């Protein structure tokens, strides 16, 4: 009879792989989590998180551009794309510990 070292192997440490590995480990299963690139997958690093942070800044700029329609005078906002991208990276760094190797290692 074959023996297995793990009860579950998750391939990819994106949202689905991380949640699956976490739940299985919480039920005392022996879990292997395999990731070839970055913990957090596309969602954390290039997809959901950075795009939503960038969209938030764009939405603010759009809302300010409509300030006159809402009765405000002389509302001008200059934007600094480098500062906006720095904020995007800070948002990613805030979430990274939740998807880190340290969190998912014994």
Short mmCIF file of C-alpha atoms in Angstrom, two decimals:
data_model
loop_
_atom_site.label_atom_id
_atom_site.label_comp_id
_atom_site.label_asym_id
_atom_site.label_seq_id
_atom_site.Cartn_x
_atom_site.Cartn_y
_atom_site.Cartn_z
CA UNK A 1 0.00 0.00 0.00
CA UNK A 2 1.31 3.45 -0.92
CA UNK A 3 2.12 5.92 1.82
CA UNK A 4 1.74 9.63 1.34
CA UNK A 5 3.74 12.33 3.06
CA UNK A 6 0.95 14.93 2.77
CA UNK A 7 -2.82 14.87 3.02
CA UNK A 8 -3.12 17.80 0.61
CA UNK A 9 -0.83 19.61 -1.82
CA UNK A 10 -1.82 23.10 -2.99
CA UNK A 11 -0.10 24.22 -6.17
CA UNK A 12 0.00 28.00 -6.25
CA UNK A 13 -0.02 30.41 -3.33
CA UNK A 14 -2.65 32.71 -4.75
CA UNK A 15 -5.95 33.37 -3.01
CA UNK A 16 -7.37 29.87 -3.60
CA UNK A 17 -4.18 28.01 -2.70
CA UNK A 18 -3.60 30.02 0.47
CA UNK A 19 -7.16 29.62 1.74
CA UNK A 20 -7.24 25.92 0.91
CA UNK A 21 -3.89 25.29 2.61
CA UNK A 22 -4.94 27.31 5.67
CA UNK A 23 -8.26 25.50 6.11
CA UNK A 24 -6.72 22.07 5.60
CA UNK A 25 -3.93 22.83 8.07
CA UNK A 26 -6.51 24.07 10.59
CA UNK A 27 -8.14 20.64 10.42
CA UNK A 28 -4.74 19.07 11.24
CA UNK A 29 -4.08 17.85 7.70
CA UNK A 30 -0.45 17.71 6.65
CA UNK A 31 -0.24 20.28 3.87
CA UNK A 32 2.36 21.21 1.25
CA UNK A 33 2.02 24.59 -0.44
CA UNK A 34 4.00 25.00 -3.66
CA UNK A 35 4.63 28.43 -5.20
CA UNK A 36 7.18 29.14 -7.92
CA UNK A 37 6.98 32.94 -7.91
CA UNK A 38 5.35 35.20 -5.31
CA UNK A 39 3.20 34.44 -2.30
CA UNK A 40 -0.21 36.03 -2.75
CA UNK A 41 -0.28 35.28 -6.46
CA UNK A 42 -1.61 37.66 -9.06
CA UNK A 43 -4.30 39.12 -6.80
CA UNK A 44 -1.84 40.57 -4.30
CA UNK A 45 1.04 41.40 -6.58
CA UNK A 46 -0.32 42.50 -9.97
CA UNK A 47 -4.10 42.16 -9.97
CA UNK A 48 -6.85 42.88 -7.49
CA UNK A 49 -4.97 44.72 -4.75
CA UNK A 50 -2.80 47.09 -6.81
CA UNK A 51 -5.55 47.80 -9.34
CA UNK A 52 -8.07 48.68 -6.61
CA UNK A 53 -5.55 50.97 -4.92
CA UNK A 54 -4.88 52.70 -8.24
CA UNK A 55 -8.61 52.91 -9.03
CA UNK A 56 -9.19 54.59 -5.64
CA UNK A 57 -6.77 57.40 -6.54
CA UNK A 58 -8.32 57.77 -10.00
CA UNK A 59 -11.82 57.91 -8.50
CA UNK A 60 -10.75 60.64 -6.10
CA UNK A 61 -9.33 62.68 -9.00
CA UNK A 62 -12.56 62.18 -10.96
CA UNK A 63 -14.68 63.24 -7.97
CA UNK A 64 -12.59 66.38 -7.49
CA UNK A 65 -13.03 67.23 -11.18
CA UNK A 66 -16.79 67.33 -10.55
CA UNK A 67 -16.48 69.64 -7.52
CA UNK A 68 -17.96 72.65 -9.36
CA UNK A 69 -21.09 70.61 -10.12
CA UNK A 70 -21.46 70.13 -6.37
CA UNK A 71 -21.14 73.83 -5.56
CA UNK A 72 -17.42 74.10 -4.81
CA UNK A 73 -15.28 76.87 -6.32
CA UNK A 74 -11.62 76.75 -7.29
CA UNK A 75 -10.96 73.14 -6.41
CA UNK A 76 -7.73 72.14 -8.08
CA UNK A 77 -5.75 69.02 -7.36
CA UNK A 78 -2.35 68.23 -8.78
CA UNK A 79 -1.37 64.61 -8.82
CA UNK A 80 2.01 62.98 -8.57
CA UNK A 81 1.98 59.60 -10.31
CA UNK A 82 5.10 58.48 -8.43
CA UNK A 83 3.37 59.22 -5.11
CA UNK A 84 0.25 57.37 -6.26
CA UNK A 85 2.34 54.32 -7.17
CA UNK A 86 4.19 54.56 -3.84
CA UNK A 87 0.78 54.34 -2.14
CA UNK A 88 -0.12 51.31 -4.27
CA UNK A 89 3.09 49.61 -3.06
CA UNK A 90 2.32 50.55 0.57
CA UNK A 91 -1.11 48.94 0.25
CA UNK A 92 0.51 45.76 -1.10
CA UNK A 93 3.07 45.80 1.75
CA UNK A 94 0.27 46.14 4.30
CA UNK A 95 -1.40 42.97 3.01
CA UNK A 96 1.77 40.97 2.28
CA UNK A 97 2.26 39.66 5.84
CA UNK A 98 -1.11 37.91 5.62
CA UNK A 99 0.13 35.99 2.55
CA UNK A 100 3.73 35.48 3.72
CA UNK A 101 5.84 32.34 3.88
CA UNK A 102 6.24 32.95 7.63
CA UNK A 103 2.50 32.83 8.21
CA UNK A 104 2.18 29.54 6.36
CA UNK A 105 5.22 27.82 7.86
CA UNK A 106 5.19 25.83 11.06
#
